[in-house]
Amino acid sequence: MRVLVIGSGAREHALVLAMAQDPSVTALGCAPGNAGTQGVAEQLGLPEVSDPAEVTALARRWAADLVVIGPEVPLVAGAADAVRAEGIACFGPSAAAARIEGSKTFAKDVMAAAGVPTAHAETVDNPAHLDAALARFGPTFVVKDDGLAAGKGVVVSSDLDLARAHAMTLLDGGHPVLLESFLDGPEMSLFCLVDGLTVVPLLPAQDFKRVGDGDIGPNTGGMGAYTPLPWADFGLVDDVVTRIVAPVVAELDRRGVPFNGLLYAGIALTSTGPQVVEFNARFGDPETQAVLALLRTPLATLLNAAATGTLAEQPELDWAPGAAVAVVVAADGYPGTPRFGDVITGADAEGVLHAGTRRRDDGAVVSAGGRVLSVIGTGEDLAAARAEAYRRVAEIKLPGSHYRSDIGLAAVEGRVAVPAGG
């Protein structure tokens, strides 16, 4: 099987590393890729990832048997539809189904129809209505960009002025705003492979969005993650699939927009039970890097089964014991304006996945993005996995770089708990 992966981040590096171990894979390509994927897969040019026609032309030219689309932007633009129209199997939802991520208002409508628990929400598209809407929320305000925002379109704050300023910035930019009630309790990310109706969950993970230790500072695309969740009850994943993911998948199918690909449920484990924070239509970053580090089942075979409607025929997933931790090393200036072009030492070491990198003509790896690397540690438990991840982080040198030092720490110390009643 010739597999083409679309994307250039650490998520895609993790995907190609995992699929390179699948004996069914005879050729592996990545477009546009980065300095890390270059060592695992054939690096292919792709001028515009978000252009469905260019993605399809490359898949046809390269004679792909399976296309795996990593980022959300090409999915929302209809890249999976275009690839499938060429008769090529594609892991990724249609543009219509990808609206579950591309429009938070659409997602809320689907959840309401499916009877899925989620935060109360209102959409505001006119500044004149903003203050009255904000008065119906709080004391903790949750303000979201209704569209795609790369994980940075959300403000959660008890400061009304800050919440209002963020909402006005979005509205002034022509973006509708989604106001939500605040959900208490820890959050988890659950990835589910879906082939239209069959749902196969992966290990649950927890990610860290804010830039600084102790969850301070602005939101980012994600500064780290760990899996599994030592504080989660046995049966939690099955409960979330039964009560949340499966009903949403069934509702999308009922609407004539079946979901094929990776459905990512962001869940708040509240005092009244699991509730949806958001849905994404693709593998999350950096949770993917941690989750795939423990997967033993051949990944390309799984993704091809999802793409071809045969997930129900696959055996139960096989996982390595223990835990995995991913720590993101970010460039100076991130999540604002990152500095590019700095030489990285230690980027090609074991357990280091590339995101914002490129390889110069002289062979040096340099920074080329905000989130530069994801560093992975595995171990017999979460404490051991953390120790291994941070040992590897310490060996990386990138001028001005920063990372969180507390990924998974609260879980190791027993400070994560679901509120009573949840």
Short mmCIF file of C-alpha atoms in Angstrom, two decimals:
data_model
loop_
_atom_site.label_atom_id
_atom_site.label_comp_id
_atom_site.label_asym_id
_atom_site.label_seq_id
_atom_site.Cartn_x
_atom_site.Cartn_y
_atom_site.Cartn_z
CA MET A 1 0.00 0.00 0.00
CA ARG A 2 1.33 3.42 -1.03
CA VAL A 3 0.40 5.92 1.68
CA LEU A 4 0.56 9.71 1.27
CA VAL A 5 0.37 11.88 4.40
CA ILE A 6 -0.61 15.54 4.00
CA GLY A 7 0.80 18.02 6.52
CA SER A 8 4.00 19.35 8.03
CA GLY A 9 3.75 19.16 11.81
CA ALA A 10 4.79 16.84 14.62
CA ARG A 11 1.42 15.11 14.21
CA GLU A 12 2.40 14.13 10.68
CA HIS A 13 5.88 13.07 11.83
CA ALA A 14 4.20 10.79 14.40
CA LEU A 15 1.85 9.42 11.74
CA VAL A 16 4.60 8.56 9.25
CA LEU A 17 6.78 7.01 11.98
CA ALA A 18 3.91 4.76 13.05
CA MET A 19 2.94 3.81 9.49
CA ALA A 20 6.55 3.06 8.58
CA GLN A 21 6.25 0.10 11.00
CA ASP A 22 3.20 -1.31 9.20
CA PRO A 23 4.23 -4.23 6.95
CA SER A 24 1.40 -3.44 4.53
CA VAL A 25 3.07 -0.13 3.59
CA THR A 26 5.26 -0.40 0.49
CA ALA A 27 5.83 3.34 -0.03
CA LEU A 28 5.38 6.32 2.26
CA GLY A 29 5.21 9.96 1.20
CA CYS A 30 4.70 13.19 3.13
CA ALA A 31 3.77 16.58 1.70
CA PRO A 32 5.07 19.10 2.39
CA GLY A 33 6.65 17.50 5.48
CA ASN A 34 9.49 18.84 7.60
CA ALA A 35 13.09 18.03 8.50
CA GLY A 36 11.94 15.04 10.56
CA THR A 37 9.55 13.42 8.11
CA GLN A 38 12.28 13.74 5.50
CA GLY A 39 14.15 10.89 7.17
CA VAL A 40 11.15 8.52 7.24
CA ALA A 41 9.09 9.28 4.14
CA GLU A 42 9.62 10.55 0.62
CA GLN A 43 9.40 14.34 0.80
CA LEU A 44 6.93 15.64 -1.78
CA GLY A 45 6.29 19.20 -2.87
CA LEU A 46 2.88 20.68 -2.17
CA PRO A 47 2.67 24.45 -2.73
CA GLU A 48 -0.70 24.87 -1.01
CA VAL A 49 -1.90 22.29 1.51
CA SER A 50 -5.37 23.85 1.66
CA ASP A 51 -6.00 23.51 -2.09
CA PRO A 52 -8.04 20.32 -2.75
CA ALA A 53 -7.04 20.32 -6.43
CA GLU A 54 -3.32 20.36 -5.60
CA VAL A 55 -3.69 17.63 -2.98
CA THR A 56 -5.59 15.47 -5.45
CA ALA A 57 -3.15 16.09 -8.29
CA LEU A 58 -0.25 15.03 -6.07
CA ALA A 59 -2.06 11.90 -4.91
CA ARG A 60 -2.78 10.94 -8.51
CA ARG A 61 0.75 11.73 -9.71
CA TRP A 62 2.34 9.77 -6.86
CA ALA A 63 -0.11 6.86 -7.39
CA ALA A 64 -1.27 6.85 -3.76
CA ASP A 65 -3.46 4.00 -2.56
CA LEU A 66 -4.37 5.85 0.64
CA VAL A 67 -4.22 9.57 1.47
CA VAL A 68 -4.13 10.60 5.13
CA ILE A 69 -4.94 14.28 5.65
CA GLY A 70 -3.51 15.64 8.89
CA PRO A 71 -4.53 19.33 9.25
CA GLU A 72 -8.05 20.67 9.56
CA VAL A 73 -7.80 23.42 6.92
CA PRO A 74 -7.66 21.13 3.85
CA LEU A 75 -10.42 18.95 5.33
CA VAL A 76 -12.77 21.92 5.80
CA ALA A 77 -11.84 23.03 2.26
CA GLY A 78 -12.93 19.68 0.80
CA ALA A 79 -9.62 17.93 0.10
CA ALA A 80 -10.97 14.54 1.16
CA ASP A 81 -13.95 14.90 -1.19
CA ALA A 82 -11.63 15.72 -4.09
CA VAL A 83 -9.32 12.77 -3.39
CA ARG A 84 -12.21 10.32 -3.11
CA ALA A 85 -13.71 11.68 -6.34
CA GLU A 86 -10.51 10.46 -8.04
CA GLY A 87 -11.17 6.95 -6.75
CA ILE A 88 -8.40 7.09 -4.13
CA ALA A 89 -9.10 5.98 -0.56
CA CYS A 90 -8.83 8.89 1.89
CA PHE A 91 -8.66 9.04 5.67
CA GLY A 92 -10.44 12.28 6.48
CA PRO A 93 -14.02 13.55 6.55
CA SER A 94 -15.85 15.34 3.77
CA ALA A 95 -16.11 19.12 3.91
CA ALA A 96 -19.72 18.75 5.04
CA ALA A 97 -18.77 16.44 7.92
CA ALA A 98 -15.68 18.50 8.82
CA ARG A 99 -18.03 21.35 9.74
CA ILE A 100 -18.14 19.60 13.12
CA GLU A 101 -14.84 21.45 13.64
CA GLY A 102 -15.10 24.22 11.08
CA SER A 103 -18.27 25.71 12.60
CA LYS A 104 -18.86 25.55 16.33
CA THR A 105 -22.45 26.63 15.76
CA PHE A 106 -22.98 23.64 13.44
CA ALA A 107 -21.41 21.35 16.06
CA LYS A 108 -23.77 22.68 18.74
CA ASP A 109 -26.74 22.06 16.47
CA VAL A 110 -25.63 18.48 15.81
CA MET A 111 -25.12 17.84 19.53
CA ALA A 112 -28.53 19.27 20.40
CA ALA A 113 -30.20 17.01 17.84
CA ALA A 114 -28.25 14.00 19.13
CA GLY A 115 -29.04 14.73 22.76
CA VAL A 116 -25.36 15.06 23.64
CA PRO A 117 -24.42 17.00 26.80
CA THR A 118 -22.44 20.18 26.16
CA ALA A 119 -22.12 23.71 27.48
CA HIS A 120 -24.95 26.17 26.93
CA ALA A 121 -23.95 28.46 24.09
CA GLU A 122 -25.03 31.50 22.10
CA THR A 123 -23.70 32.75 18.79
CA VAL A 124 -23.19 36.49 18.43
CA ASP A 125 -22.60 37.98 14.97
CA ASN A 126 -23.40 41.62 15.72
CA PRO A 127 -21.44 43.83 18.15
CA ALA A 128 -24.70 45.52 19.17
CA HIS A 129 -25.86 42.26 20.76
CA LEU A 130 -22.62 41.41 22.55
CA ASP A 131 -23.09 43.09 25.93
CA ALA A 132 -26.57 41.66 26.44
CA ALA A 133 -25.30 38.20 25.56
CA LEU A 134 -22.29 38.46 27.88
CA ALA A 135 -24.64 39.41 30.73
CA ARG A 136 -26.21 35.96 30.41
CA PHE A 137 -22.86 34.25 31.06
CA GLY A 138 -20.17 34.29 33.73
CA PRO A 139 -18.70 34.62 36.27
CA THR A 140 -16.19 32.68 34.13
CA PHE A 141 -16.55 33.70 30.50
CA VAL A 142 -15.75 31.39 27.59
CA VAL A 143 -15.40 33.26 24.28
CA LYS A 144 -14.62 31.33 21.10
CA ASP A 145 -14.04 32.08 17.44
CA ASP A 146 -16.86 30.23 15.65
CA GLY A 147 -14.47 29.07 12.91
CA LEU A 148 -10.99 27.55 12.72
CA ALA A 149 -8.43 29.31 14.90
CA ALA A 150 -5.57 26.80 15.32
CA GLY A 151 -6.31 26.44 19.03
CA LYS A 152 -5.79 30.15 19.69
CA GLY A 153 -9.32 31.53 19.21
CA VAL A 154 -10.50 30.89 22.78
CA VAL A 155 -10.40 33.08 25.88
CA VAL A 156 -11.49 31.66 29.24
CA SER A 157 -11.46 34.34 31.91
CA SER A 158 -13.37 35.80 34.87
CA ASP A 159 -12.41 39.25 33.57
CA LEU A 160 -15.42 40.65 31.72
CA ASP A 161 -13.37 43.37 30.02
CA LEU A 162 -10.89 40.81 28.67
CA ALA A 163 -13.69 38.57 27.43
CA ARG A 164 -15.44 41.49 25.76
CA ALA A 165 -12.23 42.72 24.13
CA HIS A 166 -11.54 39.29 22.64
CA ALA A 167 -15.10 39.03 21.34
CA MET A 168 -14.88 42.49 19.75
CA THR A 169 -11.58 41.61 18.08
CA LEU A 170 -13.22 38.56 16.52
CA LEU A 171 -16.34 40.45 15.47
CA ASP A 172 -14.30 43.32 14.01
CA GLY A 173 -12.47 40.71 11.94
CA GLY A 174 -15.74 39.41 10.54
CA HIS A 175 -15.81 36.28 12.72
CA PRO A 176 -18.98 35.28 14.57
CA VAL A 177 -18.42 34.67 18.29
CA LEU A 178 -19.57 31.71 20.35
CA LEU A 179 -20.22 32.37 24.05
CA GLU A 180 -20.35 29.29 26.28
CA SER A 181 -21.06 28.48 29.89
CA PHE A 182 -17.97 27.35 31.78
CA LEU A 183 -17.57 23.62 32.40
CA ASP A 184 -15.87 22.55 35.64
CA GLY A 185 -13.65 19.51 35.99
CA PRO A 186 -10.57 18.16 34.17
CA GLU A 187 -10.56 17.77 30.41
CA MET A 188 -9.63 14.81 28.26
CA SER A 189 -9.10 14.28 24.57
CA LEU A 190 -10.57 11.15 23.03
CA PHE A 191 -9.64 10.20 19.46
CA CYS A 192 -12.06 7.88 17.68
CA LEU A 193 -11.57 6.20 14.32
CA VAL A 194 -14.86 6.35 12.41
CA ASP A 195 -15.88 4.79 9.09
CA GLY A 196 -19.38 6.23 8.85
CA LEU A 197 -21.02 4.38 11.72
CA THR A 198 -18.42 2.16 13.41
CA VAL A 199 -16.52 3.94 16.22
CA VAL A 200 -13.16 2.67 17.54
CA PRO A 201 -11.67 4.75 20.38
CA LEU A 202 -7.96 5.19 20.99
CA LEU A 203 -6.36 5.81 24.39
CA PRO A 204 -7.62 8.93 26.17
CA ALA A 205 -5.16 11.79 26.62
CA GLN A 206 -4.94 15.15 28.32
CA ASP A 207 -3.33 18.17 26.67
CA PHE A 208 -2.12 21.54 27.92
CA LYS A 209 -3.20 24.59 25.93
CA ARG A 210 -1.83 27.54 27.89
CA VAL A 211 1.75 28.56 27.29
CA GLY A 212 3.00 28.63 30.89
CA ASP A 213 3.36 26.29 33.85
CA GLY A 214 0.30 26.17 36.02
CA ASP A 215 -1.96 26.92 33.03
CA ILE A 216 -1.09 30.61 32.83
CA GLY A 217 -0.69 32.84 29.80
CA PRO A 218 -2.41 32.77 26.40
CA ASN A 219 -3.76 29.71 24.65
CA THR A 220 -1.53 27.91 22.17
CA GLY A 221 -1.92 25.08 19.71
CA GLY A 222 -0.86 22.80 22.59
CA MET A 223 2.27 22.65 24.76
CA GLY A 224 2.20 18.99 25.73
CA ALA A 225 0.10 15.91 26.45
CA TYR A 226 0.12 12.57 28.22
CA THR A 227 -1.67 9.25 27.97
CA PRO A 228 -3.37 7.27 29.48
CA LEU A 229 -5.15 9.03 32.36
CA PRO A 230 -4.31 7.41 35.71
CA TRP A 231 -7.06 9.38 37.45
CA ALA A 232 -9.88 8.33 35.08
CA ASP A 233 -12.43 5.72 36.06
CA PHE A 234 -12.43 2.35 34.34
CA GLY A 235 -15.14 2.41 31.70
CA LEU A 236 -14.92 6.16 31.09
CA VAL A 237 -13.95 5.76 27.43
CA ASP A 238 -16.80 3.35 26.72
CA ASP A 239 -19.20 5.72 28.47
CA VAL A 240 -18.08 8.68 26.37
CA VAL A 241 -18.32 6.67 23.15
CA THR A 242 -21.83 5.45 24.04
CA ARG A 243 -23.24 8.73 25.33
CA ILE A 244 -21.40 11.25 23.15
CA VAL A 245 -19.41 10.05 20.14
CA ALA A 246 -21.72 7.36 18.76
CA PRO A 247 -24.85 9.59 18.90
CA VAL A 248 -23.03 12.40 17.08
CA VAL A 249 -21.77 9.98 14.42
CA ALA A 250 -25.32 8.63 14.00
CA GLU A 251 -26.74 12.16 13.72
CA LEU A 252 -24.23 13.12 11.05
CA ASP A 253 -25.16 9.98 9.11
CA ARG A 254 -28.86 10.80 9.51
CA ARG A 255 -28.17 14.20 7.96
CA GLY A 256 -26.52 12.56 4.96
CA VAL A 257 -23.00 13.64 5.91
CA PRO A 258 -21.41 10.45 7.29
CA PHE A 259 -18.11 10.99 9.10
CA ASN A 260 -15.11 9.04 7.84
CA GLY A 261 -11.81 9.70 9.56
CA LEU A 262 -10.71 10.77 13.02
CA LEU A 263 -13.33 12.35 15.26
CA TYR A 264 -11.69 14.07 18.23
CA ALA A 265 -13.91 14.71 21.23
CA GLY A 266 -12.69 17.28 23.74
CA ILE A 267 -14.50 16.34 26.94
CA ALA A 268 -14.90 18.12 30.29
CA LEU A 269 -15.47 15.66 33.12
CA THR A 270 -17.85 17.79 35.15
CA SER A 271 -19.73 17.27 38.40
CA THR A 272 -22.77 16.34 36.30
CA GLY A 273 -20.93 13.92 34.01
CA PRO A 274 -18.96 14.15 30.76
CA GLN A 275 -19.79 17.13 28.54
CA VAL A 276 -18.39 18.16 25.16
CA VAL A 277 -16.03 21.12 25.02
CA GLU A 278 -15.43 20.76 21.27
CA PHE A 279 -15.18 18.34 18.39
CA ASN A 280 -12.29 18.29 15.95
CA ALA A 281 -12.24 16.49 12.61
CA ARG A 282 -8.64 15.20 12.70
CA PHE A 283 -5.87 13.91 14.93
CA GLY A 284 -5.01 16.45 17.61
CA ASP A 285 -1.55 17.86 18.13
CA PRO A 286 0.24 17.16 20.53
CA GLU A 287 -1.95 14.31 21.84
CA THR A 288 -1.31 12.25 18.71
CA GLN A 289 2.40 12.15 19.44
CA ALA A 290 1.80 10.61 22.87
CA VAL A 291 -1.02 8.24 21.88
CA LEU A 292 0.73 6.76 18.84
CA ALA A 293 3.87 6.13 20.90
CA LEU A 294 1.94 3.33 22.64
CA LEU A 295 -0.02 1.90 19.68
CA ARG A 296 1.13 -1.55 18.53
CA THR A 297 -1.62 -2.25 16.00
CA PRO A 298 -0.42 -1.45 12.44
CA LEU A 299 -1.65 2.10 11.89
CA ALA A 300 -1.89 2.27 8.09
CA THR A 301 -4.07 -0.85 8.10
CA LEU A 302 -6.38 0.80 10.65
CA LEU A 303 -6.65 4.08 8.75
CA ASN A 304 -7.28 2.26 5.49
CA ALA A 305 -10.07 0.28 7.18
CA ALA A 306 -11.67 3.53 8.32
CA ALA A 307 -11.31 4.96 4.82
CA THR A 308 -12.88 1.91 3.18
CA GLY A 309 -15.67 1.18 5.66
CA THR A 310 -14.23 -1.99 7.17
CA LEU A 311 -13.38 -0.89 10.73
CA ALA A 312 -15.79 -3.40 12.22
CA GLU A 313 -13.69 -6.22 10.73
CA GLN A 314 -10.49 -5.14 12.50
CA PRO A 315 -9.21 -6.93 15.64
CA GLU A 316 -9.15 -5.19 19.00
CA LEU A 317 -6.42 -2.58 19.26
CA ASP A 318 -3.12 -3.60 20.84
CA TRP A 319 -1.36 -1.14 23.15
CA ALA A 320 2.05 -1.15 24.81
CA PRO A 321 1.82 -1.05 28.62
CA GLY A 322 2.78 2.04 30.55
CA ALA A 323 2.45 5.71 29.66
CA ALA A 324 3.69 8.31 27.18
CA VAL A 325 4.35 12.04 27.55
CA ALA A 326 4.85 14.65 24.82
CA VAL A 327 6.53 17.97 25.63
CA VAL A 328 6.47 20.76 23.05
CA VAL A 329 9.60 22.87 22.60
CA ALA A 330 8.52 26.24 21.23
CA ALA A 331 10.42 29.03 19.51
CA ASP A 332 11.27 32.34 21.10
CA GLY A 333 8.20 34.59 20.81
CA TYR A 334 5.58 31.84 20.53
CA PRO A 335 2.54 32.06 20.71
CA GLY A 336 3.06 35.60 19.49
CA THR A 337 5.50 36.19 16.65
CA PRO A 338 8.05 33.34 16.75
CA ARG A 339 11.68 33.69 15.73
CA PHE A 340 12.74 31.50 12.81
CA GLY A 341 16.08 30.27 11.49
CA ASP A 342 17.85 29.29 14.72
CA VAL A 343 19.99 26.16 14.57
CA ILE A 344 18.71 23.26 16.70
CA THR A 345 21.09 20.83 18.40
CA GLY A 346 19.69 17.40 19.25
CA ALA A 347 16.75 17.55 16.85
CA ASP A 348 17.52 14.16 15.30
CA ALA A 349 17.73 12.27 18.60
CA GLU A 350 15.44 9.37 19.48
CA GLY A 351 12.01 10.43 20.67
CA VAL A 352 12.16 13.86 19.01
CA LEU A 353 9.38 14.65 16.55
CA HIS A 354 9.68 17.64 14.26
CA ALA A 355 7.02 20.30 13.73
CA GLY A 356 8.30 23.74 12.75
CA THR A 357 11.66 22.71 11.28
CA ARG A 358 13.53 22.67 8.00
CA ARG A 359 16.90 21.27 6.98
CA ARG A 360 19.36 23.68 5.41
CA ASP A 361 21.56 22.78 2.48
CA ASP A 362 24.46 22.26 4.89
CA GLY A 363 22.43 19.64 6.78
CA ALA A 364 21.69 21.77 9.85
CA VAL A 365 18.14 21.66 11.25
CA VAL A 366 16.71 25.12 11.93
CA SER A 367 13.49 26.42 13.44
CA ALA A 368 10.73 27.28 10.99
CA GLY A 369 7.60 27.52 13.13
CA GLY A 370 6.19 28.39 16.53
CA ARG A 371 5.97 24.89 17.92
CA VAL A 372 9.31 23.51 16.81
CA LEU A 373 9.58 20.01 18.31
CA SER A 374 7.55 17.46 20.28
CA VAL A 375 9.73 15.40 22.59
CA ILE A 376 8.34 11.99 23.59
CA GLY A 377 9.05 9.91 26.66
CA THR A 378 7.61 6.49 27.48
CA GLY A 379 7.85 4.45 30.66
CA GLU A 380 6.22 1.90 32.90
CA ASP A 381 4.08 4.63 34.44
CA LEU A 382 3.44 8.35 33.99
CA ALA A 383 6.25 9.39 36.35
CA ALA A 384 8.79 7.35 34.39
CA ALA A 385 7.49 8.65 31.06
CA ARG A 386 7.76 12.23 32.31
CA ALA A 387 11.31 11.68 33.49
CA GLU A 388 12.31 10.27 30.10
CA ALA A 389 10.63 13.08 28.16
CA TYR A 390 12.31 15.82 30.19
CA ARG A 391 15.67 14.05 30.05
CA ARG A 392 15.43 14.24 26.27
CA VAL A 393 14.24 17.87 26.35
CA ALA A 394 17.33 18.81 28.36
CA GLU A 395 19.55 17.55 25.55
CA ILE A 396 17.99 19.88 22.96
CA LYS A 397 19.51 23.29 22.36
CA LEU A 398 17.51 26.02 20.61
CA PRO A 399 18.27 29.68 21.39
CA GLY A 400 15.40 31.41 23.18
CA SER A 401 13.20 28.31 23.18
CA HIS A 402 10.75 27.54 25.97
CA TYR A 403 8.60 24.65 27.17
CA ARG A 404 6.31 23.77 30.03
CA SER A 405 7.92 21.82 32.85
CA ASP A 406 4.66 20.53 34.33
CA ILE A 407 3.20 18.28 31.62
CA GLY A 408 1.46 15.45 33.49
CA LEU A 409 2.84 16.58 36.85
CA ALA A 410 -0.51 17.13 38.56
CA ALA A 411 -1.60 13.63 37.53
CA VAL A 412 1.61 12.09 38.90
CA GLU A 413 1.08 13.93 42.19
CA GLY A 414 -2.56 12.87 42.42
CA ARG A 415 -3.90 16.39 42.03
CA VAL A 416 -6.32 15.64 39.17
CA ALA A 417 -9.81 14.48 40.11
CA VAL A 418 -13.29 14.45 38.62
CA PRO A 419 -15.67 16.61 40.71
CA ALA A 420 -18.02 14.73 43.02
CA GLY A 421 -21.07 13.50 41.19
CA GLY A 422 -19.28 13.25 37.83
#
